[in-house]
Every structure is written in C-alpha cells, then in structure tokens.
mmCIF file of C-alpha atoms and ligand atoms in Angstrom:
data_model
loop_
_atom_site.group_PDB
_atom_site.id
_atom_site.type_symbol
_atom_site.label_atom_id
_atom_site.label_comp_id
_atom_site.label_asym_id
_atom_site.label_seq_id
_atom_site.Cartn_x
_atom_site.Cartn_y
_atom_site.Cartn_z
ATOM 1 C CA MET V 171 -12.595 21.522 -34.241
ATOM 2 C CA SER V 172 -14.932 23.789 -32.547
ATOM 3 C CA ALA V 173 -15.497 23.366 -28.944
ATOM 4 C CA LEU V 174 -18.232 21.705 -27.257
ATOM 5 C CA ALA V 175 -21.255 23.997 -26.370
ATOM 6 C CA VAL V 176 -21.377 22.875 -22.850
ATOM 7 C CA ASP V 177 -19.110 23.188 -20.032
ATOM 8 C CA HIS V 178 -20.056 19.881 -18.135
ATOM 9 C CA LEU V 179 -21.637 16.581 -19.352
ATOM 10 C CA LEU V 180 -24.359 16.676 -16.866
ATOM 11 C CA GLY V 181 -26.809 14.504 -19.361
ATOM 12 C CA ILE V 182 -28.148 13.725 -22.667
ATOM 13 C CA ASP V 183 -31.320 15.996 -21.782
ATOM 14 C CA GLY V 184 -30.497 19.198 -23.685
ATOM 15 C CA MET V 185 -27.843 17.863 -25.593
ATOM 16 C CA LYS V 186 -27.149 19.538 -28.965
ATOM 17 C CA LEU V 187 -26.878 17.173 -31.985
ATOM 18 C CA ASP V 188 -23.499 18.618 -32.697
ATOM 19 C CA ASP V 189 -22.177 17.871 -29.386
ATOM 20 C CA ALA V 190 -23.009 14.517 -29.544
ATOM 21 C CA GLU V 191 -21.614 13.995 -32.871
ATOM 22 C CA ARG V 192 -18.442 15.842 -31.827
ATOM 23 C CA ILE V 193 -18.150 13.295 -28.973
ATOM 24 C CA LEU V 194 -18.778 10.427 -31.385
ATOM 25 C CA GLU V 195 -16.417 11.469 -33.794
ATOM 26 C CA THR V 196 -13.570 12.105 -31.438
ATOM 27 C CA ALA V 197 -14.324 8.682 -29.839
ATOM 28 C CA ARG V 198 -13.217 7.109 -33.624
ATOM 29 C CA SER V 199 -10.097 8.756 -33.419
ATOM 30 C CA PHE V 200 -9.302 7.381 -29.796
ATOM 31 C CA ASP V 201 -10.412 4.021 -30.912
ATOM 32 C CA GLU V 202 -7.488 4.048 -33.241
ATOM 33 C CA VAL V 203 -5.016 4.963 -30.468
ATOM 34 C CA ASN V 204 -6.596 2.086 -28.104
ATOM 35 C CA ALA V 205 -5.591 -0.196 -31.211
ATOM 36 C CA ARG V 206 -1.898 0.640 -30.982
ATOM 37 C CA ALA V 207 0.604 -1.415 -29.063
ATOM 38 C CA LEU V 208 1.444 1.790 -27.195
ATOM 39 C CA LYS V 209 -1.944 2.991 -26.142
ATOM 40 C CA LYS V 210 -1.243 6.434 -24.889
ATOM 41 C CA VAL V 211 -1.272 10.148 -25.993
ATOM 42 C CA PRO V 212 -0.088 13.211 -24.068
ATOM 43 C CA ALA V 213 -3.505 15.101 -24.481
ATOM 44 C CA LEU V 214 -4.216 15.511 -20.700
ATOM 45 C CA ARG V 215 -0.722 15.550 -19.668
ATOM 46 C CA GLY V 216 -0.413 17.961 -16.236
ATOM 47 C CA ARG V 217 -4.308 17.668 -15.905
ATOM 48 C CA THR V 218 -5.827 15.888 -12.989
ATOM 49 C CA VAL V 219 -9.126 13.884 -13.136
ATOM 50 C CA ALA V 220 -10.757 13.126 -10.007
ATOM 51 C CA MET V 221 -13.082 10.107 -9.952
ATOM 52 C CA LEU V 222 -15.533 10.420 -7.463
ATOM 53 C CA PHE V 223 -17.858 7.023 -7.091
ATOM 54 C CA PHE V 224 -20.327 7.205 -4.069
ATOM 55 C CA GLU V 225 -22.181 3.992 -5.853
ATOM 56 C CA ASN V 226 -20.505 0.845 -7.118
ATOM 57 C CA SER V 227 -19.182 0.291 -10.451
ATOM 58 C CA THR V 228 -16.956 -1.970 -12.440
ATOM 59 C CA ARG V 229 -17.359 -1.038 -15.891
ATOM 60 C CA THR V 230 -17.741 2.719 -15.736
ATOM 61 C CA ARG V 231 -14.834 3.264 -13.042
ATOM 62 C CA LEU V 232 -12.570 1.172 -14.742
ATOM 63 C CA SER V 233 -13.033 2.787 -18.056
ATOM 64 C CA PHE V 234 -12.909 6.271 -17.013
ATOM 65 C CA GLU V 235 -9.611 5.602 -14.996
ATOM 66 C CA LEU V 236 -8.333 3.623 -18.088
ATOM 67 C CA ALA V 237 -9.466 6.653 -20.143
ATOM 68 C CA ALA V 238 -7.861 9.350 -18.071
ATOM 69 C CA LYS V 239 -4.195 7.379 -18.024
ATOM 70 C CA ARG V 240 -4.588 6.844 -21.741
ATOM 71 C CA LEU V 241 -4.568 10.497 -22.224
ATOM 72 C CA SER V 242 -1.704 10.971 -19.687
ATOM 73 C CA ALA V 243 -3.912 12.602 -17.031
ATOM 74 C CA ASP V 244 -3.101 12.294 -13.282
ATOM 75 C CA THR V 245 -5.850 10.680 -11.414
ATOM 76 C CA LEU V 246 -7.590 10.986 -8.090
ATOM 77 C CA ASN V 247 -9.546 8.175 -7.039
ATOM 78 C CA PHE V 248 -12.376 8.153 -4.451
ATOM 79 C CA SER V 249 -14.790 5.700 -3.285
ATOM 80 C CA SER V 250 -17.330 6.848 -0.419
ATOM 81 C CA SER V 251 -16.722 3.173 1.069
ATOM 82 C CA GLY V 252 -13.554 3.809 3.185
ATOM 83 C CA SER V 253 -13.872 7.818 2.925
ATOM 84 C CA SER V 254 -14.779 10.192 5.614
ATOM 85 C CA VAL V 255 -18.443 9.788 3.890
ATOM 86 C CA SER V 256 -18.960 6.987 6.713
ATOM 87 C CA LYS V 257 -17.813 9.743 9.432
ATOM 88 C CA GLY V 258 -20.979 12.071 8.186
ATOM 89 C CA GLU V 259 -19.305 14.401 5.641
ATOM 90 C CA THR V 260 -21.796 15.613 3.228
ATOM 91 C CA LEU V 261 -21.468 15.749 -0.512
ATOM 92 C CA ARG V 262 -20.744 19.442 -0.469
ATOM 93 C CA ASP V 263 -17.930 19.000 2.065
ATOM 94 C CA THR V 264 -16.193 16.382 0.176
ATOM 95 C CA ALA V 265 -16.768 18.512 -3.024
ATOM 96 C CA ARG V 266 -15.358 21.424 -1.372
ATOM 97 C CA ASN V 267 -12.497 19.476 -0.125
ATOM 98 C CA ILE V 268 -11.627 17.765 -3.365
ATOM 99 C CA GLU V 269 -11.924 21.145 -4.888
ATOM 100 C CA ALA V 270 -8.941 22.413 -2.904
ATOM 101 C CA MET V 271 -6.670 19.907 -4.673
ATOM 102 C CA LYS V 272 -7.776 21.525 -7.777
ATOM 103 C CA PRO V 273 -8.839 18.967 -10.235
ATOM 104 C CA ASP V 274 -9.523 19.897 -13.868
ATOM 105 C CA LEU V 275 -12.215 17.240 -14.302
ATOM 106 C CA VAL V 276 -14.521 15.696 -12.015
ATOM 107 C CA VAL V 277 -16.379 12.479 -12.917
ATOM 108 C CA VAL V 278 -19.040 11.437 -10.309
ATOM 109 C CA ARG V 279 -21.322 8.838 -9.610
ATOM 110 C CA HIS V 280 -24.007 9.255 -6.875
ATOM 111 C CA GLN V 281 -27.051 7.291 -5.798
ATOM 112 C CA SER V 282 -28.898 10.775 -6.067
ATOM 113 C CA SER V 283 -30.170 12.058 -9.094
ATOM 114 C CA GLY V 284 -28.841 15.851 -9.473
ATOM 115 C CA ALA V 285 -25.579 15.023 -7.632
ATOM 116 C CA PRO V 286 -23.609 16.330 -10.760
ATOM 117 C CA TRP V 287 -25.525 19.695 -10.735
ATOM 118 C CA LEU V 288 -24.590 20.089 -7.389
ATOM 119 C CA LEU V 289 -20.901 19.683 -7.783
ATOM 120 C CA ALA V 290 -21.051 21.928 -11.106
ATOM 121 C CA ASN V 291 -22.170 24.744 -8.753
ATOM 122 C CA ALA V 292 -19.678 23.701 -5.758
ATOM 123 C CA MET V 293 -16.429 22.926 -8.106
ATOM 124 C CA SER V 294 -14.459 24.703 -10.622
ATOM 125 C CA GLY V 295 -13.615 21.740 -13.105
ATOM 126 C CA ALA V 296 -15.647 20.020 -15.726
ATOM 127 C CA ILE V 297 -17.996 17.780 -14.177
ATOM 128 C CA VAL V 298 -19.089 14.364 -15.773
ATOM 129 C CA ASN V 299 -21.935 12.514 -14.848
ATOM 130 C CA ALA V 300 -20.925 8.697 -14.473
ATOM 131 C CA GLY V 301 -24.632 7.735 -13.412
ATOM 132 C CA ASP V 302 -26.752 9.861 -11.026
ATOM 133 C CA GLY V 303 -29.641 7.750 -9.341
ATOM 134 C CA GLN V 304 -32.250 6.675 -11.625
ATOM 135 C CA HIS V 305 -31.721 9.798 -13.622
ATOM 136 C CA GLU V 306 -29.132 9.725 -16.153
ATOM 137 C CA HIS V 307 -26.100 7.946 -17.399
ATOM 138 C CA PRO V 308 -24.915 9.980 -20.523
ATOM 139 C CA THR V 309 -21.617 8.288 -21.314
ATOM 140 C CA GLN V 310 -23.202 4.912 -21.327
ATOM 141 C CA ALA V 311 -25.616 6.015 -23.868
ATOM 142 C CA LEU V 312 -22.614 7.406 -26.045
ATOM 143 C CA LEU V 313 -20.850 4.296 -25.565
ATOM 144 C CA ASP V 314 -24.157 2.389 -26.731
ATOM 145 C CA ALA V 315 -24.815 4.909 -29.643
ATOM 146 C CA TYR V 316 -21.005 4.371 -30.512
ATOM 147 C CA THR V 317 -21.464 0.738 -30.491
ATOM 148 C CA LEU V 318 -24.497 1.056 -32.719
ATOM 149 C CA LEU V 319 -22.894 3.201 -35.237
ATOM 150 C CA GLN V 320 -19.723 1.236 -35.534
ATOM 151 C CA ARG V 321 -21.686 -1.985 -36.188
ATOM 152 C CA PHE V 322 -24.161 -0.372 -38.830
ATOM 153 C CA GLY V 323 -21.195 0.980 -40.556
ATOM 154 C CA ARG V 324 -22.365 4.526 -40.197
ATOM 155 C CA THR V 325 -20.738 8.047 -39.139
ATOM 156 C CA PRO V 326 -22.203 9.927 -36.264
ATOM 157 C CA GLN V 327 -23.445 12.669 -38.879
ATOM 158 C CA GLU V 328 -25.289 9.716 -40.901
ATOM 159 C CA GLY V 329 -27.109 8.907 -37.292
ATOM 160 C CA LEU V 330 -29.220 5.969 -36.769
ATOM 161 C CA LYS V 331 -32.259 7.185 -39.175
ATOM 162 C CA GLY V 332 -34.311 3.894 -40.159
ATOM 163 C CA LYS V 333 -33.125 1.558 -37.502
ATOM 164 C CA VAL V 334 -35.096 0.259 -34.675
ATOM 165 C CA VAL V 335 -33.837 0.042 -31.236
ATOM 166 C CA VAL V 336 -36.014 -1.970 -28.467
ATOM 167 C CA ILE V 337 -35.243 -1.308 -24.977
ATOM 168 C CA VAL V 338 -36.579 -4.072 -22.220
ATOM 169 C CA GLY V 339 -36.895 -3.960 -18.654
ATOM 170 C CA ASP V 340 -37.113 -1.491 -15.698
ATOM 171 C CA ILE V 341 -37.375 1.567 -17.394
ATOM 172 C CA ALA V 342 -38.671 3.509 -14.598
ATOM 173 C CA ARG V 343 -35.550 3.058 -12.356
ATOM 174 C CA SER V 344 -33.023 2.973 -15.286
ATOM 175 C CA ARG V 345 -30.734 6.002 -15.894
ATOM 176 C CA VAL V 346 -29.495 3.938 -18.922
ATOM 177 C CA ALA V 347 -32.924 3.785 -20.539
ATOM 178 C CA ARG V 348 -33.619 7.670 -20.007
ATOM 179 C CA SER V 349 -30.271 8.615 -21.412
ATOM 180 C CA ASN V 350 -30.507 6.055 -24.288
ATOM 181 C CA MET V 351 -33.822 7.347 -25.230
ATOM 182 C CA LEU V 352 -32.879 10.964 -25.169
ATOM 183 C CA LEU V 353 -29.673 10.408 -27.596
ATOM 184 C CA LEU V 354 -31.016 7.183 -29.896
ATOM 185 C CA THR V 355 -33.793 9.414 -30.863
ATOM 186 C CA LEU V 356 -31.584 12.684 -31.243
ATOM 187 C CA LEU V 357 -29.756 10.033 -33.744
ATOM 188 C CA GLY V 358 -32.635 9.715 -35.603
ATOM 189 C CA ALA V 359 -33.474 5.833 -34.338
ATOM 190 C CA GLU V 360 -37.248 4.814 -33.976
ATOM 191 C CA VAL V 361 -36.825 3.523 -30.334
ATOM 192 C CA ARG V 362 -39.614 1.104 -28.731
ATOM 193 C CA VAL V 363 -39.529 0.466 -24.941
ATOM 194 C CA ALA V 364 -41.128 -2.638 -23.238
ATOM 195 C CA ALA V 365 -41.593 -2.979 -19.657
ATOM 196 C CA PRO V 366 -44.075 -4.492 -16.932
ATOM 197 C CA LYS V 367 -46.648 -1.889 -15.990
ATOM 198 C CA THR V 368 -44.743 -1.592 -12.700
ATOM 199 C CA MET V 369 -41.755 -0.782 -14.678
ATOM 200 C CA LEU V 370 -42.838 1.594 -17.222
ATOM 201 C CA PRO V 371 -43.266 5.345 -16.023
ATOM 202 C CA ALA V 372 -46.200 7.158 -17.694
ATOM 203 C CA ALA V 373 -45.687 10.063 -20.279
ATOM 204 C CA LEU V 374 -42.723 8.638 -22.196
ATOM 205 C CA GLU V 375 -44.033 10.041 -25.079
ATOM 206 C CA GLN V 376 -42.058 13.240 -24.470
ATOM 207 C CA TYR V 377 -39.074 11.402 -25.256
ATOM 208 C CA GLY V 378 -40.430 10.416 -28.721
ATOM 209 C CA VAL V 379 -40.538 6.605 -28.126
ATOM 210 C CA SER V 380 -43.372 4.106 -28.200
ATOM 211 C CA THR V 381 -44.405 1.752 -25.186
ATOM 212 C CA SER V 382 -45.509 -1.943 -24.934
ATOM 213 C CA HIS V 383 -46.269 -3.555 -21.801
ATOM 214 C CA ARG V 384 -45.624 -6.986 -23.819
ATOM 215 C CA PHE V 385 -42.193 -7.780 -24.656
ATOM 216 C CA ASP V 386 -43.353 -10.410 -27.668
ATOM 217 C CA ASP V 387 -45.297 -7.331 -29.482
ATOM 218 C CA VAL V 388 -41.972 -5.117 -29.940
ATOM 219 C CA ILE V 389 -39.911 -7.990 -31.232
ATOM 220 C CA GLY V 390 -39.776 -9.136 -34.768
ATOM 221 C CA GLU V 391 -37.700 -9.050 -38.153
ATOM 222 C CA ASP V 392 -37.773 -5.245 -38.258
ATOM 223 C CA VAL V 393 -35.624 -4.781 -35.212
ATOM 224 C CA ASP V 394 -31.922 -3.778 -35.694
ATOM 225 C CA ALA V 395 -30.960 -3.974 -31.998
ATOM 226 C CA VAL V 396 -32.173 -5.158 -28.364
ATOM 227 C CA MET V 397 -31.109 -3.542 -25.169
ATOM 228 C CA MET V 398 -31.975 -5.496 -22.386
ATOM 229 C CA LEU V 399 -32.007 -3.948 -18.669
ATOM 230 C CA ARG V 400 -31.626 -5.484 -15.348
ATOM 231 C CA ILE V 401 -34.114 -4.796 -12.732
ATOM 232 C CA GLN V 402 -32.733 -2.057 -10.495
ATOM 233 C CA LYS V 403 -33.474 -3.652 -6.865
ATOM 234 C CA GLU V 404 -30.860 -1.306 -5.251
ATOM 235 C CA ARG V 405 -33.646 1.518 -5.897
ATOM 236 C CA LEU V 406 -36.574 -0.665 -5.045
ATOM 237 C CA SER V 407 -38.558 0.057 -1.861
ATOM 238 C CA ALA V 408 -41.016 -2.695 -2.380
ATOM 239 C CA PRO V 409 -41.110 -5.574 -4.778
ATOM 240 C CA VAL V 410 -42.447 -5.009 -8.059
ATOM 241 C CA MET V 411 -42.804 -8.408 -9.424
ATOM 242 C CA ALA V 412 -43.602 -11.871 -7.716
ATOM 243 C CA SER V 413 -40.474 -13.389 -8.249
ATOM 244 C CA GLU V 414 -37.615 -13.455 -10.598
ATOM 245 C CA ALA V 415 -38.761 -16.927 -12.394
ATOM 246 C CA ASP V 416 -42.202 -15.211 -12.895
ATOM 247 C CA TYR V 417 -40.405 -12.311 -14.274
ATOM 248 C CA ALA V 418 -38.278 -14.282 -16.867
ATOM 249 C CA VAL V 419 -41.383 -15.774 -18.034
ATOM 250 C CA GLY V 420 -42.678 -12.257 -19.728
ATOM 251 C CA TRP V 421 -39.258 -10.647 -19.759
ATOM 252 C CA CYS V 422 -36.335 -12.553 -20.334
ATOM 253 C CA LEU V 423 -34.681 -12.521 -24.004
ATOM 254 C CA SER V 424 -34.934 -16.237 -23.863
ATOM 255 C CA ARG V 425 -33.632 -18.793 -26.757
ATOM 256 C CA GLN V 426 -36.938 -18.535 -27.938
ATOM 257 C CA ARG V 427 -37.562 -15.242 -28.195
ATOM 258 C CA ALA V 428 -34.028 -14.254 -29.637
ATOM 259 C CA ALA V 429 -34.861 -16.776 -32.444
ATOM 260 C CA ARG V 430 -37.506 -14.192 -33.468
ATOM 261 C CA LEU V 431 -34.845 -11.839 -34.174
ATOM 262 C CA ARG V 432 -32.814 -11.560 -37.429
ATOM 263 C CA ASP V 433 -29.352 -12.893 -37.398
ATOM 264 C CA ASP V 434 -27.673 -9.449 -37.551
ATOM 265 C CA CYS V 435 -29.957 -7.996 -34.953
ATOM 266 C CA LEU V 436 -27.468 -6.796 -32.091
ATOM 267 C CA ILE V 437 -28.183 -7.796 -28.427
ATOM 268 C CA MET V 438 -27.046 -4.986 -26.188
ATOM 269 C CA HIS V 439 -26.628 -4.942 -22.109
ATOM 270 C CA PRO V 440 -24.890 -2.118 -20.025
ATOM 271 C CA GLY V 441 -23.942 -4.560 -17.284
ATOM 272 C CA PRO V 442 -24.118 -5.885 -14.763
ATOM 273 C CA ILE V 443 -26.074 -8.917 -16.365
ATOM 274 C CA ASN V 444 -28.583 -11.141 -14.447
ATOM 275 C CA ARG V 445 -28.408 -14.308 -16.589
ATOM 276 C CA GLY V 446 -31.637 -16.195 -16.500
ATOM 277 C CA VAL V 447 -33.822 -13.310 -15.203
ATOM 278 C CA GLU V 448 -33.182 -10.700 -18.148
ATOM 279 C CA ILE V 449 -31.491 -12.472 -20.637
ATOM 280 C CA ASP V 450 -30.514 -16.243 -21.054
ATOM 281 C CA HIS V 451 -26.966 -17.146 -20.949
ATOM 282 C CA ASP V 452 -26.418 -18.253 -24.697
ATOM 283 C CA VAL V 453 -28.492 -14.916 -25.751
ATOM 284 C CA ALA V 454 -25.673 -12.910 -23.681
ATOM 285 C CA ASP V 455 -22.705 -15.044 -25.167
ATOM 286 C CA ASP V 456 -24.023 -15.337 -28.673
ATOM 287 C CA PRO V 457 -21.055 -15.104 -30.825
ATOM 288 C CA ALA V 458 -22.540 -13.614 -33.739
ATOM 289 C CA ARG V 459 -25.057 -11.199 -32.213
ATOM 290 C CA SER V 460 -24.234 -9.842 -28.737
ATOM 291 C CA VAL V 461 -22.285 -6.775 -28.840
ATOM 292 C CA ILE V 462 -22.137 -6.575 -24.870
ATOM 293 C CA LEU V 463 -18.521 -6.810 -24.331
ATOM 294 C CA GLU V 464 -17.892 -4.199 -27.338
ATOM 295 C CA GLN V 465 -19.984 -1.914 -25.412
ATOM 296 C CA THR V 466 -17.613 -2.124 -22.464
ATOM 297 C CA LYS V 467 -14.492 -1.883 -24.906
ATOM 298 C CA ASN V 468 -16.453 1.418 -26.665
ATOM 299 C CA GLY V 469 -16.529 2.918 -23.378
ATOM 300 C CA VAL V 470 -12.766 3.665 -23.102
ATOM 301 C CA ALA V 471 -12.647 5.358 -26.362
ATOM 302 C CA VAL V 472 -16.224 7.390 -25.756
ATOM 303 C CA ARG V 473 -14.893 8.376 -21.963
ATOM 304 C CA MET V 474 -11.367 9.473 -23.489
ATOM 305 C CA ALA V 475 -13.203 11.633 -26.203
ATOM 306 C CA VAL V 476 -15.692 13.215 -23.153
ATOM 307 C CA LEU V 477 -12.432 13.873 -21.200
ATOM 308 C CA TYR V 478 -10.488 15.436 -23.984
ATOM 309 C CA LEU V 479 -13.060 17.589 -25.368
ATOM 310 C CA LEU V 480 -14.313 18.915 -21.684
ATOM 311 C CA ALA V 481 -10.739 19.824 -21.034
ATOM 312 C CA VAL V 482 -10.259 21.573 -24.739
ATOM 313 C CA LYS V 483 -13.474 23.308 -23.635
ATOM 314 C CA ARG V 484 -12.164 24.279 -20.314
ATOM 315 C CA ALA V 485 -9.148 25.476 -21.694
ATOM 316 C CA VAL V 486 -10.870 27.960 -24.332
ATOM 317 C CA THR V 487 -13.268 29.341 -21.725
ATOM 318 C CA THR V 488 -10.260 29.995 -19.359
ATOM 319 C CA GLU V 489 -8.366 31.731 -22.187
ATOM 320 C CA GLU V 490 -11.391 33.833 -22.750
ATOM 321 C CA ALA V 491 -12.000 34.673 -19.325
HETATM 322 N N1 CP R 546 -23.000 -0.161 -17.009
HETATM 323 C C1 CP R 546 -22.711 0.227 -16.138
HETATM 324 O O1 CP R 546 -22.685 1.528 -15.492
HETATM 325 O O2 CP R 546 -21.919 -0.611 -15.142
HETATM 326 P P1 CP R 546 -21.348 -0.401 -13.910
HETATM 327 O O3 CP R 546 -22.186 -0.200 -13.080
HETATM 328 O O4 CP R 546 -20.568 -1.538 -13.613
HETATM 329 O O5 CP R 546 -20.194 0.942 -13.959
#
C-alpha cells in the first residue's frame, strides 16, 4: 500500500481522493480488529501519541485515546483546564514543551481556527486536527463518510455517487459541516444544506452544494441521509434566534418531518445532541434509521486508520531523509 500524500491531517480541504479512499479502506480493516475479543494490534508499539485538548470533547477525545491504545501506542493526555495554560502559557510554548518529549503523533483540538497549522510548524510529529474553531473537523467527516458507505454497502472506491445527503443547522459556525461538505462531495454525493439566514454563510457554491433557507424544501423521498447539527452556542457573540422553541418550529427534525423521509433514510448527528431543539427524542433514537451511535463506534476505526497511516508516512519520510 502506498503512503498518504500528506504528512499531517489538518483538514479535508485539499485532500486527494486517493488519501480519503485509503483512510476509509484502512478503517475497514481496523473495524475487523475492533470486532475481535482481543482488540489490540502492535502497529504503533513504541510510538507516542500526544492528545492536546484545549476545548471540551467526549466522543473525539475518547475515541482517539482508544484508537491509540488499540494500536499499542503510548499516550500523553493534555487538557487546557488543569494545565499551565491557566497560568498564561501560550499555545506555541505549550507545543514547544510537549515537543521536547518527542511525540510521534499529535492530536489537537483548539478553539482557534488554524491552531493545527501552527503546531505543524512548531513540532516534528504528525499533526491530526481534532477540531479547530469553526474551521474543520476532518476525522468527523471521515467517520461520517465511513458510516454512510458501510450502511449503503459501498466500498470507498465506489463512493457516494447517486446518494443525497442533507445537512441542516448552524452551518456557518460548524466545522463538521465544512469538513463534510468537502468530503461528501469529493466522494460523489449530492449535498444539500439548509439553515436559517443567520446560520448560512454566503458563497457556499464553492463547496459544490445547494442551499436553502427552508428545511421542508430539502427533505423528501429522494433523500438518503439527513445530518442534523446543533447550534454552536459557544461560538456565538450575540443571539441568532429568538428562542430555542422558535428555532425548533422551523429547524427541528421532528417526528412529522421524519415521516416525510424514506424508511431507510439514515439519520445522523455528530453529537452532542440537544434533544427537542435540533432533533426530537424518538427521531434521535429511531432504531431503524438513526446511526448516531454507529457514528461514534466508527470513529474508533477511522481514527486508528488515521494514526496508523500518518505513522507509516512519517516512517517512510524519516527513512528517506
Ligand atoms: N462530534 C464531536 O466532535 O463530539 P465531541 O465534541 O464530544 O468530541
């Protein structure tokens, strides 16, 4: 298998289709490892993965940690709360000190867009963006694409051509939406995004998606998957809606709206969910259509693939140097 074209996973923007397919294909083999009684392989034995979380996380953090451990890597865990960031240490100085411990791979989540690029310049290990501000969340998009392909019974090479995916909610402030628009279109899907005017940025045509300001206009029998997003309150400086109840009237995936979707239409959400705001209880827990917990499960195999392939690339680059 040839190495990835990239040395870091900073975003989906600019990613080659070959790299996306390779990550998704490799995740399939790690899915098989995760189904075994003994869920561990020695692929990263002797390597160190530093996990730097400057922003809260449940799914991403835990699945990266599990991914590293299942690959037999040593892990370094850093949270900004409880660290010397609270004493005024900058991101660059934090990075320089962690670099002194020579991690091979560095997973970073940060509230500032672009933080992973800063680390890629300041550190020698391979950097993985685990979410930077409202910019990108590449491993979320990869695990979402993986979930869709698995459910549709397609290989990564077969892609998502002919499938319609609707993304709904706070598109403007969502790194999940941006990475998904880029990756799902790269894999051939038709992507429709819908949001209130205050949550839909201009110039989305560059992503090859269609847009709407009415949820009810984008759902129907032709839709294969609906991805709901929460309102990114932590990124709001002023209210963008009258109230959550008003928002829910126009933008909640309610039981009534879900009834307009096919029985095999997949219902997705990256989490965390605000039940009753962007998605109703029974829709989120729909045993036939909701794949929300599958997304979380698949995050482990996809992140194993990302860590493994970047470590392979690093070994190849270091040998060649
Ligand atoms: N989807 C996602 O990024 O969830 P966390 O914020 O819990 O990591």
